[in-house]
Coordinates of C-alpha atoms in Angstrom, one line a residue:
G25 CA 4.4 10.0 -16.8
C26 CA 2.7 9.7 -13.5
P27 CA 3.4 12.6 -11.2
Y28 CA 3.0 10.5 -8.0
E29 CA 5.8 8.7 -6.2
I30 CA 3.8 7.0 -3.5
V31 CA 0.2 5.9 -3.0
F32 CA -1.7 4.7 0.1
I33 CA -4.3 2.0 -0.7
D34 CA -6.8 0.6 1.6
W35 CA -7.3 -3.2 1.3
Q36 CA -11.1 -2.9 1.1
M37 CA -12.9 0.0 -0.4
P38 CA -16.5 0.4 -1.6
G39 CA -16.7 -1.0 -5.1
L40 CA -13.0 -1.6 -5.5
D41 CA -10.5 -4.1 -4.3
G42 CA -7.3 -2.6 -3.0
I43 CA -5.1 -5.4 -4.4
A44 CA -6.6 -4.8 -7.9
L45 CA -5.9 -1.1 -7.6
A46 CA -2.3 -1.8 -6.5
E47 CA -1.8 -4.1 -9.5
A48 CA -3.2 -1.5 -11.9
S49 CA -1.2 1.3 -10.3
V50 CA 2.2 -0.4 -10.6
A51 CA 1.3 -1.5 -14.2
I52 CA 0.9 2.2 -15.1
N53 CA 4.0 3.4 -13.1
T54 CA 6.6 0.7 -12.3
K55 CA 8.4 3.1 -10.0
L56 CA 5.3 3.9 -7.9
R57 CA 5.7 2.9 -4.2
V58 CA 2.5 1.4 -2.7
I59 CA 1.6 1.3 1.0
L60 CA -1.3 -1.0 1.7
M61 CA -3.4 -0.6 4.8
S62 CA -5.9 -2.9 6.3
G63 CA -7.7 -3.9 9.5
F64 CA -7.6 -7.5 8.3
A65 CA -4.0 -8.8 8.8
D66 CA -5.0 -12.3 8.0
E67 CA -5.6 -11.3 4.3
F68 CA -2.0 -10.1 3.7
G69 CA -1.2 -13.3 1.9
R70 CA -3.3 -12.2 -1.0
A71 CA -0.6 -9.6 -1.9
E72 CA 2.3 -12.0 -1.9
H73 CA 2.6 -11.8 -5.7
L74 CA 3.2 -8.0 -5.3
Q75 CA 6.3 -8.4 -3.2
G76 CA 8.8 -5.9 -4.4
K77 CA 6.0 -3.5 -5.5
I78 CA 4.4 -3.1 -2.1
S79 CA 6.7 -0.9 0.1
R80 CA 4.8 -1.4 3.4
V81 CA 1.7 -2.9 4.8
L82 CA 0.2 -1.1 7.7
T83 CA -2.3 -2.7 10.0
K84 CA -5.1 -0.5 11.3
Q85 CA -5.1 1.2 13.8
F86 CA -1.7 2.8 13.0
T87 CA -0.1 5.9 14.4
P88 CA 1.1 9.0 12.7
E89 CA 4.6 7.9 13.5
Q90 CA 4.1 4.6 11.8
I91 CA 2.8 6.5 8.7
R92 CA 5.9 8.7 8.7
T93 CA 8.2 5.7 9.1
A94 CA 6.5 3.9 6.2
V95 CA 6.7 6.9 3.9
K96 CA 10.4 7.5 4.7
A97 CA 11.2 3.8 4.1
A98 CA 9.2 3.8 0.8
L99 CA 11.0 6.9 -0.5
A100 CA 14.5 5.8 0.6

């Protein structure tokens, strides 16, 4: 099995789409919690089909406290 419980994925990465990575990640490990982060809040609709798989979406610029809150909620 996959040793990870949570993964942070940026929406846009060089050469890779964050949504595609999230889809592939949860296909490998259905218990994996995904936190998406993006500077483009208007694109969040693209992840609607992943509701229930995405624990949180963080809009950049986020604070360390927002990261802690997101992780706590995802692991609860």
